[in-house]
Amino acid sequence: MDSESIREIERRALEAIAGAGGKEELEEVRIRFLGRKGEITAALRSIGTIPAEQRPAMGKLINSISNRVTASFDKKEAELSGASAGEEPYPGDPTLPGRRRWKGGLHILTQVTNDIAGIFKGMGYSIATGPDVELDYYNFEALNFPEDHPSRDEQDTFYINRDILLRTQTSPVQVRYMEKHDPPVRIISPGRVYRNETPDPSHSAEFFQMEGLFVDTDVSMVDLKNDVTKFIKLYFGREAEVRFRPHFFPFTEPSAEVDMSCFACQGEGCSVCQKTGWLEIMGAGMVHPNVFRYAGYEKDAYTGFAFGMGIDRIAMLKYGIHDIRQFLKNDLRFLGNFWKQKI
Ligand code: DAH
């Protein structure tokens, strides 16, 4: 045992440590050099065999080598554990459960709108939109509401000036769309509408509608009934019955109100349907020839149907919500009920 062969052990040990690719390999290296029967340990033990006067120097040398190899080993071990040298340990209690990250969800009216739109998209409808701030022309005149006609009073309108208003219905999108597109036209148009109403549990000055319009060369009332019934059964359940009641709208002729059998009592009569067994779902009818004329369509060339429903009302029926004002209060305790992930 001489100092040269000791240094040779150190060289090999440092090389082996540097070359270790994983913790297991490193452990093998440690055992090989620093273990009970390791080379450095054996060198220390062999000190007894050399002349007494050389022992102190040799002991010092082997100890310093042992220290350097141990330090190199520790460093490599830390590296392999992914902790870089000098990093502070996590100051908190790492065993505490994590805090869930706050996550919102879609407004219930957005969800209902998407669900309804999804059904109509599946039936070939595409989505069209129009402005909230609308011309009197599109909101009334082109929809065949004559000027000074009492039917305008039924929709208490927020006027901005004589010609401009907040739309009271999504029906103006019908004319706007037909002005730009020739038949076949098959659209739905969801959006916000405004009426000067005193808010109460069933009235709001702002609410949402979904308009529908289908125009082609041979569209009939049968097609209207077919699409509306399909929608109601897909959205509320196949057992829902649908009925059309004659009604009046200026922009459709004939016009109807559409009812579905009450899902709460299956038509028996209960508090949800005010004992009638029926729930009013939408207005509908065959597009009035005057509306086609305003839209610039060739006379008598086309027929079509239209329908319009209140999205808020549908959401209230579907989810048992009793106050329409909840929708726009932005109270997360209400809105959070409808999120996929609860808050
Ligand atoms: N716009 C009507 C309303 O707000 C609803 C409506 C009725 C729309 C009949 C239509 C329709 O397209 O054909 O009361």
Coordinates of C-alpha atoms and ligand atoms in Angstrom, one line a residue:
M1 CA 0.0 0.0 0.0
D2 CA 1.6 3.2 -1.1
S3 CA 0.3 6.8 -1.6
E4 CA 0.3 6.4 -5.4
S5 CA -2.1 3.4 -5.3
I6 CA -4.3 5.3 -2.7
R7 CA -4.6 8.2 -5.1
E8 CA -5.4 5.8 -7.8
I9 CA -8.3 4.5 -5.7
E10 CA -9.6 8.1 -5.3
R11 CA -9.4 8.8 -9.1
R12 CA -11.4 5.7 -9.8
A13 CA -13.9 6.4 -7.1
L14 CA -14.6 10.0 -8.3
E15 CA -14.8 8.8 -11.8
A16 CA -17.3 6.0 -10.9
I17 CA -19.4 8.5 -8.9
A18 CA -19.5 11.0 -11.7
G19 CA -20.5 8.3 -14.1
A20 CA -23.3 6.8 -12.0
G21 CA -26.5 7.2 -13.9
G22 CA -29.0 6.4 -11.1
K23 CA -29.4 6.0 -7.4
E24 CA -28.9 2.3 -7.4
E25 CA -25.7 2.5 -9.5
L26 CA -24.4 5.2 -7.1
E27 CA -25.1 3.0 -4.1
E28 CA -23.1 0.2 -5.7
V29 CA -20.2 2.6 -6.1
R30 CA -20.5 3.7 -2.5
I31 CA -20.4 0.1 -1.3
R32 CA -17.5 -0.6 -3.6
F33 CA -15.3 2.2 -2.2
L34 CA -16.7 3.2 1.2
G35 CA -18.6 0.1 2.3
R36 CA -17.4 -2.2 5.1
K37 CA -15.4 -4.1 2.6
G38 CA -14.8 -1.2 0.3
E39 CA -11.5 -0.2 -1.2
I40 CA -11.0 2.9 0.9
T41 CA -12.1 1.2 4.1
A42 CA -9.6 -1.7 3.3
A43 CA -6.8 0.9 2.7
L44 CA -7.5 2.4 6.1
R45 CA -7.4 -1.0 7.7
S46 CA -4.2 -1.9 6.0
I47 CA -2.4 1.0 7.8
G48 CA -1.4 -1.5 10.5
T49 CA 0.8 -3.3 8.0
I50 CA 3.1 -0.4 7.1
P51 CA 6.1 0.8 9.1
A52 CA 5.0 2.8 12.2
E53 CA 6.7 6.0 11.2
Q54 CA 4.8 6.2 7.9
R55 CA 1.4 5.6 9.5
P56 CA 0.4 9.2 10.5
A57 CA 1.0 10.6 7.0
M58 CA -0.7 7.6 5.3
G59 CA -3.6 7.9 7.7
K60 CA -4.1 11.6 6.9
L61 CA -3.9 10.9 3.2
I62 CA -6.5 8.2 3.3
N63 CA -8.8 10.2 5.5
S64 CA -8.7 13.2 3.2
I65 CA -9.4 11.0 0.3
S66 CA -12.3 9.3 2.1
N67 CA -13.7 12.8 2.9
R68 CA -13.5 14.0 -0.7
V69 CA -15.0 10.9 -2.0
T70 CA -17.8 11.1 0.6
A71 CA -18.5 14.7 -0.3
S72 CA -18.6 13.9 -4.0
F73 CA -20.9 11.1 -3.3
D74 CA -23.3 13.3 -1.3
K75 CA -23.4 15.9 -4.0
K76 CA -24.1 13.3 -6.7
E77 CA -26.9 11.8 -4.5
A78 CA -28.5 15.2 -4.1
E79 CA -28.3 15.8 -7.8
L80 CA -30.0 12.5 -8.6
S81 CA -32.8 13.4 -6.1
G82 CA -33.5 16.5 -8.2
A83 CA -32.7 18.9 -5.4
S84 CA -30.1 21.4 -6.6
A85 CA -27.5 22.4 -4.2
G86 CA -28.5 25.2 -1.8
E87 CA -32.3 25.0 -2.4
E88 CA -34.4 25.9 0.7
P89 CA -36.7 23.2 1.9
Y90 CA -40.5 23.9 1.5
P91 CA -41.4 26.2 4.4
G92 CA -44.9 25.1 5.0
D93 CA -46.4 21.7 6.0
P94 CA -46.2 19.7 2.8
T95 CA -48.6 17.1 4.2
L96 CA -51.6 19.6 4.3
P97 CA -54.2 19.0 1.6
G98 CA -54.0 21.5 -1.3
R99 CA -56.4 24.3 -1.7
R100 CA -58.8 23.7 -4.6
R101 CA -58.4 26.3 -7.3
W102 CA -61.5 28.5 -7.8
K103 CA -63.2 27.6 -11.0
G104 CA -66.4 29.2 -12.4
G105 CA -68.9 27.8 -14.8
L106 CA -71.3 28.8 -17.6
H107 CA -74.3 30.9 -16.7
I108 CA -77.4 28.7 -16.6
L109 CA -78.9 30.8 -19.4
T110 CA -75.8 30.2 -21.5
Q111 CA -76.1 26.4 -20.8
V112 CA -79.8 26.4 -21.7
T113 CA -79.2 28.4 -24.9
N114 CA -76.4 26.0 -25.9
D115 CA -78.5 23.0 -25.2
I116 CA -81.5 24.4 -27.3
A117 CA -79.2 25.5 -30.1
G118 CA -77.5 22.1 -30.1
I119 CA -80.9 20.4 -30.8
F120 CA -81.7 22.8 -33.6
K121 CA -78.3 22.6 -35.1
G122 CA -78.8 18.8 -35.2
M123 CA -81.9 19.6 -37.3
G124 CA -80.0 21.7 -39.8
Y125 CA -80.4 25.2 -38.4
S126 CA -77.5 27.5 -38.2
I127 CA -77.1 30.5 -35.8
A128 CA -77.7 34.1 -36.8
T129 CA -77.5 37.2 -34.6
G130 CA -78.6 40.8 -34.7
P131 CA -78.0 44.0 -32.7
D132 CA -79.6 44.7 -29.3
V133 CA -79.9 48.3 -30.2
E134 CA -82.2 48.1 -33.2
L135 CA -84.1 50.3 -35.6
D136 CA -87.8 50.7 -35.2
Y137 CA -87.9 49.6 -38.8
Y138 CA -86.6 46.0 -38.1
N139 CA -88.2 45.6 -34.7
F140 CA -91.7 46.7 -35.8
E141 CA -92.3 48.1 -39.3
A142 CA -90.7 45.3 -41.4
L143 CA -92.4 42.8 -39.1
N144 CA -95.7 44.1 -40.3
F145 CA -96.5 46.1 -37.1
P146 CA -98.3 49.1 -38.6
E147 CA -97.4 52.5 -37.2
D148 CA -99.7 53.6 -34.3
H149 CA -101.0 50.0 -34.2
P150 CA -102.0 48.9 -30.7
S151 CA -99.9 45.8 -31.1
R152 CA -96.8 48.0 -30.6
D153 CA -98.1 49.0 -27.2
E154 CA -98.1 45.4 -26.0
Q155 CA -94.4 45.4 -26.0
D156 CA -93.4 48.3 -23.8
T157 CA -90.5 49.6 -25.7
F158 CA -87.4 51.4 -24.5
Y159 CA -86.9 54.0 -27.2
I160 CA -83.6 55.8 -27.7
N161 CA -85.1 58.2 -30.2
R162 CA -88.0 58.0 -32.6
D163 CA -86.2 55.5 -34.9
I164 CA -83.9 53.6 -32.6
L165 CA -84.8 51.4 -29.7
L166 CA -83.7 48.4 -27.6
R167 CA -85.2 45.4 -29.4
T168 CA -88.2 44.0 -27.7
Q169 CA -87.9 40.6 -29.5
T170 CA -85.4 38.6 -31.6
S171 CA -87.8 38.6 -34.5
P172 CA -86.0 41.5 -36.3
V173 CA -83.2 39.1 -37.0
Q174 CA -85.6 37.4 -39.4
V175 CA -85.7 40.4 -41.7
R176 CA -82.1 41.3 -41.3
Y177 CA -81.1 37.7 -42.3
M178 CA -83.5 37.4 -45.2
E179 CA -82.2 40.7 -46.6
K180 CA -78.8 39.1 -47.0
H181 CA -79.6 35.5 -47.7
D182 CA -81.8 33.9 -50.3
P183 CA -83.8 30.8 -49.4
P184 CA -83.4 28.1 -48.3
V185 CA -83.0 29.8 -44.9
R186 CA -82.9 27.8 -41.7
I187 CA -81.7 29.8 -38.7
I188 CA -82.1 30.2 -35.0
S189 CA -81.2 33.4 -33.3
P190 CA -80.7 33.6 -29.6
G191 CA -80.3 36.9 -27.9
R192 CA -81.2 39.5 -25.3
V193 CA -84.3 41.5 -25.5
Y194 CA -85.7 44.5 -23.5
R195 CA -89.0 45.6 -22.4
N196 CA -90.1 48.4 -20.1
E197 CA -91.7 46.2 -17.5
T198 CA -91.8 46.5 -13.7
P199 CA -89.7 43.5 -12.5
D200 CA -91.5 40.8 -10.5
P201 CA -90.9 37.0 -10.2
S202 CA -92.2 36.5 -13.8
H203 CA -91.2 39.8 -15.5
S204 CA -87.8 41.3 -16.2
A205 CA -86.8 44.4 -18.2
E206 CA -84.1 42.3 -19.8
F207 CA -84.6 38.7 -20.8
F208 CA -83.6 36.3 -23.6
Q209 CA -85.3 34.8 -26.6
M210 CA -84.6 32.3 -29.3
E211 CA -86.0 33.0 -32.7
G212 CA -86.4 30.4 -35.4
L213 CA -87.0 30.8 -39.1
F214 CA -87.3 28.3 -42.0
V215 CA -88.0 29.5 -45.5
D216 CA -88.0 27.5 -48.7
T217 CA -90.3 26.9 -51.7
D218 CA -92.7 24.4 -50.0
V219 CA -92.6 24.9 -46.3
S220 CA -95.9 24.2 -44.5
M221 CA -97.5 24.3 -41.1
V222 CA -96.7 20.5 -41.0
D223 CA -93.0 21.3 -41.1
L224 CA -93.4 23.8 -38.3
K225 CA -95.3 21.3 -36.1
N226 CA -92.7 18.7 -36.9
D227 CA -89.6 20.7 -35.9
V228 CA -91.2 22.3 -32.9
T229 CA -92.5 18.9 -31.6
K230 CA -89.1 17.3 -32.2
F231 CA -87.4 20.1 -30.2
I232 CA -89.8 19.8 -27.3
K233 CA -89.5 16.1 -27.1
L234 CA -85.8 16.1 -27.3
Y235 CA -85.4 18.9 -24.7
F236 CA -88.2 18.0 -22.3
G237 CA -88.7 14.3 -22.9
R238 CA -90.4 12.0 -25.4
E239 CA -93.6 11.8 -23.3
A240 CA -94.2 15.5 -23.8
E241 CA -97.4 16.3 -25.8
V242 CA -97.6 19.4 -28.0
R243 CA -100.6 21.5 -29.0
F244 CA -101.0 24.5 -31.1
R245 CA -103.5 27.2 -30.1
P246 CA -104.6 29.9 -32.6
H247 CA -103.2 33.3 -31.8
F248 CA -102.3 36.6 -33.4
F249 CA -98.8 37.9 -34.3
P250 CA -98.5 40.6 -36.9
F251 CA -95.6 38.9 -38.7
T252 CA -97.1 35.4 -39.0
E253 CA -100.4 34.2 -40.6
P254 CA -101.7 31.9 -39.4
S255 CA -100.2 32.3 -35.9
A256 CA -100.2 30.0 -33.0
E257 CA -99.1 29.7 -29.4
V258 CA -97.5 26.4 -28.7
D259 CA -98.1 24.5 -25.4
M260 CA -96.6 21.3 -24.1
S261 CA -98.2 19.0 -21.6
C262 CA -97.0 19.8 -18.0
F263 CA -94.1 17.6 -17.2
A264 CA -94.7 18.1 -13.4
C265 CA -98.1 16.4 -13.5
Q266 CA -98.2 14.8 -17.0
G267 CA -101.2 17.0 -17.9
E268 CA -103.2 16.3 -14.8
G269 CA -103.2 19.8 -13.6
C270 CA -100.9 21.1 -10.8
S271 CA -99.4 24.3 -9.5
V272 CA -96.6 24.4 -12.1
C273 CA -99.2 24.6 -15.0
Q274 CA -101.8 26.5 -12.9
K275 CA -104.1 23.5 -13.0
T276 CA -104.4 23.6 -16.8
G277 CA -102.2 20.7 -17.6
W278 CA -100.4 22.7 -20.3
L279 CA -97.3 25.0 -20.3
E280 CA -97.0 27.7 -22.9
I281 CA -93.6 27.3 -24.6
M282 CA -93.5 29.6 -27.7
G283 CA -95.2 31.7 -30.3
A284 CA -95.1 30.5 -33.9
G285 CA -96.7 30.8 -37.3
M286 CA -96.3 31.0 -41.1
V287 CA -94.3 34.0 -42.2
H288 CA -96.6 36.8 -43.3
P289 CA -96.2 37.7 -47.0
N290 CA -95.6 41.3 -46.0
V291 CA -92.5 40.3 -44.1
F292 CA -91.1 38.6 -47.2
R293 CA -91.9 41.8 -49.1
Y294 CA -89.9 43.9 -46.6
A295 CA -87.1 41.4 -46.8
G296 CA -87.0 41.8 -50.6
Y297 CA -88.1 38.3 -51.5
E298 CA -89.9 37.7 -54.8
K299 CA -93.7 37.7 -54.3
D300 CA -95.3 34.4 -53.7
A301 CA -92.1 32.5 -54.4
Y302 CA -91.5 31.2 -50.9
T303 CA -93.3 30.0 -47.8
G304 CA -91.8 29.7 -44.4
F305 CA -92.4 29.4 -40.7
A306 CA -91.1 31.2 -37.7
F307 CA -91.1 30.7 -34.0
G308 CA -89.9 32.5 -30.9
M309 CA -89.5 31.3 -27.3
G310 CA -88.3 32.8 -24.0
I311 CA -85.1 31.2 -23.0
D312 CA -85.5 32.4 -19.4
R313 CA -89.0 30.8 -19.3
I314 CA -87.7 27.5 -20.6
A315 CA -84.8 27.5 -18.1
M316 CA -87.3 28.2 -15.3
L317 CA -89.5 25.4 -16.3
K318 CA -86.7 23.0 -16.9
Y319 CA -84.9 23.7 -13.6
G320 CA -87.7 24.7 -11.3
I321 CA -86.6 28.3 -10.9
H322 CA -89.4 30.5 -9.6
D323 CA -88.0 34.0 -10.0
I324 CA -86.8 35.3 -13.4
R325 CA -84.8 38.1 -11.6
Q326 CA -82.4 35.5 -10.3
F327 CA -80.8 35.2 -13.7
L328 CA -79.3 38.7 -13.8
K329 CA -78.5 39.1 -10.1
N330 CA -75.1 37.5 -10.4
D331 CA -75.5 35.8 -7.1
L332 CA -72.9 33.0 -7.2
R333 CA -74.9 31.0 -4.6
F334 CA -77.7 30.8 -7.3
L335 CA -75.5 30.4 -10.4
G336 CA -73.1 27.9 -8.7
N337 CA -76.0 25.4 -8.4
F338 CA -75.9 24.9 -12.1
W339 CA -72.2 24.5 -12.5
K340 CA -70.7 21.1 -13.3
Q341 CA -68.2 21.8 -10.5
K342 CA -69.7 23.2 -7.3
I343 CA -68.2 26.1 -5.5
Ligands
DAH1 N1 -91.6 37.8 -31.1 C1 -92.7 37.2 -30.4 C2 -92.8 37.8 -29.0 O1 -91.8 38.3 -28.5 C3 -92.6 35.7 -30.3 C4 -92.8 35.1 -31.6 C5 -94.1 34.7 -32.0 C6 -91.8 34.9 -32.5 C7 -94.4 34.1 -33.2 C8 -92.0 34.3 -33.8 C9 -93.3 33.9 -34.1 O2 -91.1 34.1 -34.7 O3 -93.6 33.4 -35.3 O4 -93.8 37.7 -28.3

